[in-house]
mmCIF file of C-alpha atoms in Angstrom:
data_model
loop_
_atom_site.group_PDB
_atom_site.id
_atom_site.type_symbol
_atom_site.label_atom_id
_atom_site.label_comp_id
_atom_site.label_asym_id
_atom_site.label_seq_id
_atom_site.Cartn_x
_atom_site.Cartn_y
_atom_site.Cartn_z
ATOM 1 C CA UNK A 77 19.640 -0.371 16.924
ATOM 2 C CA UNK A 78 21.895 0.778 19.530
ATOM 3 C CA UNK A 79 23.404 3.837 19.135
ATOM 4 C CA UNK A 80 22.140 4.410 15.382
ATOM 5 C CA UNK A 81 18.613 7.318 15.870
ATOM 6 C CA UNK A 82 16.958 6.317 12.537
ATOM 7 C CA UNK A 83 17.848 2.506 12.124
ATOM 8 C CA UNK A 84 14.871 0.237 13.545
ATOM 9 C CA UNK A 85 15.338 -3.947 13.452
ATOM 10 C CA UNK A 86 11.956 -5.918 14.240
ATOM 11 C CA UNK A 87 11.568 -9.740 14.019
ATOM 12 C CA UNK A 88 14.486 -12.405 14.677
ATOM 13 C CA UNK A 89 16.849 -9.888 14.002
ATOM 14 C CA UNK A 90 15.592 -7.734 16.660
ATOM 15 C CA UNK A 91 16.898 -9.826 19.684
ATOM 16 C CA UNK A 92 14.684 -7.877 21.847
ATOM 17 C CA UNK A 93 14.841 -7.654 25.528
ATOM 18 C CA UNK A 94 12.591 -7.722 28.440
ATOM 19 C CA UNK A 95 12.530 -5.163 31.946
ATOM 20 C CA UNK A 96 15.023 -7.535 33.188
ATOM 21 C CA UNK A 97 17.090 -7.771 29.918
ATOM 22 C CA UNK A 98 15.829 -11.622 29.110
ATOM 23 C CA UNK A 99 15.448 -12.012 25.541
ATOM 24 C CA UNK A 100 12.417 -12.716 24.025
ATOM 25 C CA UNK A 101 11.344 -15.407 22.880
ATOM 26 C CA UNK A 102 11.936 -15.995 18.762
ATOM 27 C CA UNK A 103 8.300 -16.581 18.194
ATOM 28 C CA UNK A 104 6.024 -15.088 15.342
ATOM 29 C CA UNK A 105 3.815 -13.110 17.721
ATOM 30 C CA UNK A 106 6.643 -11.361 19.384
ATOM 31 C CA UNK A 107 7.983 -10.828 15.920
ATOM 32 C CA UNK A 108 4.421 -9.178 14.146
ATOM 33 C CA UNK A 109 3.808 -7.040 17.813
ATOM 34 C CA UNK A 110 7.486 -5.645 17.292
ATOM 35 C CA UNK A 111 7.192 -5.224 13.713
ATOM 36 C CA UNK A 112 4.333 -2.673 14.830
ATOM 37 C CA UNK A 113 5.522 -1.138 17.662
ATOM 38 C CA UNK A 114 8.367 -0.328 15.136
ATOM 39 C CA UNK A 115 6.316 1.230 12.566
ATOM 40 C CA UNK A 116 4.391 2.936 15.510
ATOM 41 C CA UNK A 117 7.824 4.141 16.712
ATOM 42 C CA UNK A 118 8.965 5.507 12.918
ATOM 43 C CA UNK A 119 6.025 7.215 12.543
ATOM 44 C CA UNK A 120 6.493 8.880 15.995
ATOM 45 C CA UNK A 121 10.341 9.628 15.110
ATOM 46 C CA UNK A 122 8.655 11.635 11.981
ATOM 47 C CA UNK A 123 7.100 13.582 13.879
ATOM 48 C CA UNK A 124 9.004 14.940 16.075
ATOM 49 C CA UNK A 125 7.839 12.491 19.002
ATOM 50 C CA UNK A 126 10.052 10.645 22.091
ATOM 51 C CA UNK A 127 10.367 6.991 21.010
ATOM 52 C CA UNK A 128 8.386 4.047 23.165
ATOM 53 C CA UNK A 129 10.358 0.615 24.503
ATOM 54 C CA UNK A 130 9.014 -2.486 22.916
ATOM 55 C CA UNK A 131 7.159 -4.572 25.705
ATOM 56 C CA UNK A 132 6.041 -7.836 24.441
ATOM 57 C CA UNK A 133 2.327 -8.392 25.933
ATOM 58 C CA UNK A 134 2.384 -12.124 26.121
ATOM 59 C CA UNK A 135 -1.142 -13.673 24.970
ATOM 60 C CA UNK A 136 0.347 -17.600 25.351
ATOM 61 C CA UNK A 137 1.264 -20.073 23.390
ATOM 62 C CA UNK A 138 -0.459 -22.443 21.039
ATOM 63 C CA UNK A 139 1.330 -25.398 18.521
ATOM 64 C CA UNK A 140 -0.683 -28.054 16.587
ATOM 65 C CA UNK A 141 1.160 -31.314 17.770
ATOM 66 C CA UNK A 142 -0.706 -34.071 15.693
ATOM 67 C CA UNK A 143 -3.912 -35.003 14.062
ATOM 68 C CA UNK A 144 -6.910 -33.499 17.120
ATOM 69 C CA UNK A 145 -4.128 -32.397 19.374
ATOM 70 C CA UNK A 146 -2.635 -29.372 20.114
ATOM 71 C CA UNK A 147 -1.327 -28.281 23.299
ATOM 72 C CA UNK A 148 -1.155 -24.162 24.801
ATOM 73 C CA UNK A 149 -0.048 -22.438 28.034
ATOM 74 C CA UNK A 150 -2.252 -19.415 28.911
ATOM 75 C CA UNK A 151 -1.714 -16.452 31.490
ATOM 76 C CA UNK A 152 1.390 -15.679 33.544
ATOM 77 C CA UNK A 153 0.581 -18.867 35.789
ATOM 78 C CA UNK A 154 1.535 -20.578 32.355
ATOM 79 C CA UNK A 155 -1.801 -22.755 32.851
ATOM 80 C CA UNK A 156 -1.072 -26.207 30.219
ATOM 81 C CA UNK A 157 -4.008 -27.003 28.285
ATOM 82 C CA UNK A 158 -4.376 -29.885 25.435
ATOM 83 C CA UNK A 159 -6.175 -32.006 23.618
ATOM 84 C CA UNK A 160 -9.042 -31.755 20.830
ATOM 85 C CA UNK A 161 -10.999 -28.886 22.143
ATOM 86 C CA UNK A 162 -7.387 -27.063 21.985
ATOM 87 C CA UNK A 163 -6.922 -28.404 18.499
ATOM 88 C CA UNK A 164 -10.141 -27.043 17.032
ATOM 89 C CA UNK A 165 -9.283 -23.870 19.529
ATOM 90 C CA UNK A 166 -5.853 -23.515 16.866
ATOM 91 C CA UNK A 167 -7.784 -24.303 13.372
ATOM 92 C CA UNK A 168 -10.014 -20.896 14.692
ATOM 93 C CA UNK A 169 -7.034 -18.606 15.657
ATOM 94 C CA UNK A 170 -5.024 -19.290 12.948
ATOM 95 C CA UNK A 171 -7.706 -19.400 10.440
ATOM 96 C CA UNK A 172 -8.874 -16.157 11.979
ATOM 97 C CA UNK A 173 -4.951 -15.050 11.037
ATOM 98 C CA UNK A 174 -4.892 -15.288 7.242
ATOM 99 C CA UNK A 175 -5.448 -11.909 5.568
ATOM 100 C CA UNK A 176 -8.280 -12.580 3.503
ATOM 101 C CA UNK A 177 -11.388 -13.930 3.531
ATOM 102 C CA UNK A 178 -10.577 -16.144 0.338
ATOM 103 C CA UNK A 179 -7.546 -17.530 2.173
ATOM 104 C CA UNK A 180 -9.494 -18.452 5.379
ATOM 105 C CA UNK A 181 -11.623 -20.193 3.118
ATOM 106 C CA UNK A 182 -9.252 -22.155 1.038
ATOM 107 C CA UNK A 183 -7.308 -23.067 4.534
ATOM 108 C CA UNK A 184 -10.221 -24.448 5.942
ATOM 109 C CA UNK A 185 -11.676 -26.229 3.050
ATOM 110 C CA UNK A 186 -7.500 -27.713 2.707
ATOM 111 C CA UNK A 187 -8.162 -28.469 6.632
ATOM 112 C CA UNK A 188 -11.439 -29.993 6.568
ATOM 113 C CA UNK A 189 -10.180 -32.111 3.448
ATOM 114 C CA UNK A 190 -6.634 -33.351 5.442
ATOM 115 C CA UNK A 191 -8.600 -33.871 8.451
ATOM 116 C CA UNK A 192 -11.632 -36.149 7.079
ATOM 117 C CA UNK A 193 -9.794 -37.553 3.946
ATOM 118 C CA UNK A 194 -5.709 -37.588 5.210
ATOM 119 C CA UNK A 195 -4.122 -36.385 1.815
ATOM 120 C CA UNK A 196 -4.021 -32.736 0.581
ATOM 121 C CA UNK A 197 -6.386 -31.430 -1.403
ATOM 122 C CA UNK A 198 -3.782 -29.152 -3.589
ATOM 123 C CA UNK A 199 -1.682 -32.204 -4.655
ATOM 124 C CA UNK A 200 -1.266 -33.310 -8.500
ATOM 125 C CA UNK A 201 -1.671 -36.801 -8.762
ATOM 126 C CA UNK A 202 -0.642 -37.912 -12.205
ATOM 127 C CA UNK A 203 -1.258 -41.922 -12.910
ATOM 128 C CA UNK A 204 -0.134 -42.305 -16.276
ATOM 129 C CA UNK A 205 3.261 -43.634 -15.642
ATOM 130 C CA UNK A 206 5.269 -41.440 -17.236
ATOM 131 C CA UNK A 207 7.892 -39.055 -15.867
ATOM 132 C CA UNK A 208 8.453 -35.479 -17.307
ATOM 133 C CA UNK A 209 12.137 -35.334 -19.499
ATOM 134 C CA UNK A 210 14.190 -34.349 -17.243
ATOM 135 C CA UNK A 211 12.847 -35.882 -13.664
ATOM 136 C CA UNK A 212 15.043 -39.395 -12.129
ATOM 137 C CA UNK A 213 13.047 -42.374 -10.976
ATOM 138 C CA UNK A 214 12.049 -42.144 -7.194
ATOM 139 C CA UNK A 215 14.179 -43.693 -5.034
ATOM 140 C CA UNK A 216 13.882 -46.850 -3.480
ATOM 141 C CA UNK A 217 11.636 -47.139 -0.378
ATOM 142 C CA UNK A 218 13.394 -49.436 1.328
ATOM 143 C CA UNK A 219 16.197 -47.525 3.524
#
């Protein structure tokens, strides 16, 4: 934080700028690459070391956009890629993401059962008719 020696902000909050003081962009990989060039920078402050900027190294971007497509933009030519080879290029990243091996797992398996069956694999279905005490009637499809 401006002016403040021993206050650091990462994430959202952050606003952080670029070289040529362009913001960057409110994304979760600017957000966890700040978040740990601000621990870096804490434990540098400790001891006794000169502070580092924050420079975001841009690795592209890649979003899921539907059922075996997914688009991303690679490199500083911003090259567009897309399509199903992208899509299984996204399951692998972000799989590759989760903190444990146990969660990787239990994404995937929730993946593979979306992808081949189309309904979640963690939902409750209850047939029996009845609705708990205090739960209304669901509304009316037609709208």
């Amino acid at each position: 934080m401006i002016g403040l020696s021993n206050v650091f902000i990462a994430g959202d909050l952050a606003n952080a700028m670029d070289a040529q003081g362009n913001a960057y962009p409110q994304l979760a990989a600017v957000a966890k690459q700040a978040g740990q060039h601000c621990a870096r920078n804490i434990k540098r402050m400790i001891e006794g070391q000169e502070l580092e900027p924050f420079v975001y190294k841009d690795r592209g971007i890649l979003a899921m956009v539907g059922r075996n497509a997914a688009i991303t933009e690679l490199g500083k030519a911003h090259h567009q890629l897309s399509g199903p080879v992208v899509f299984a290029a996204w399951l692998g990243i972000h799989a590759g993401l989760l903190p444990s091996v146990r969660a990787r797992f239990e994404a995937v398996i929730e993946w593979a059962w979306v992808y081949f069956l189309g309904d979640h694999a963690s939902q409750i279905i209850d047939r029996t008719g009845r609705l708990p005490e205090n739960a209304s009637a669901p509304a009316n499809d037609a709208i």
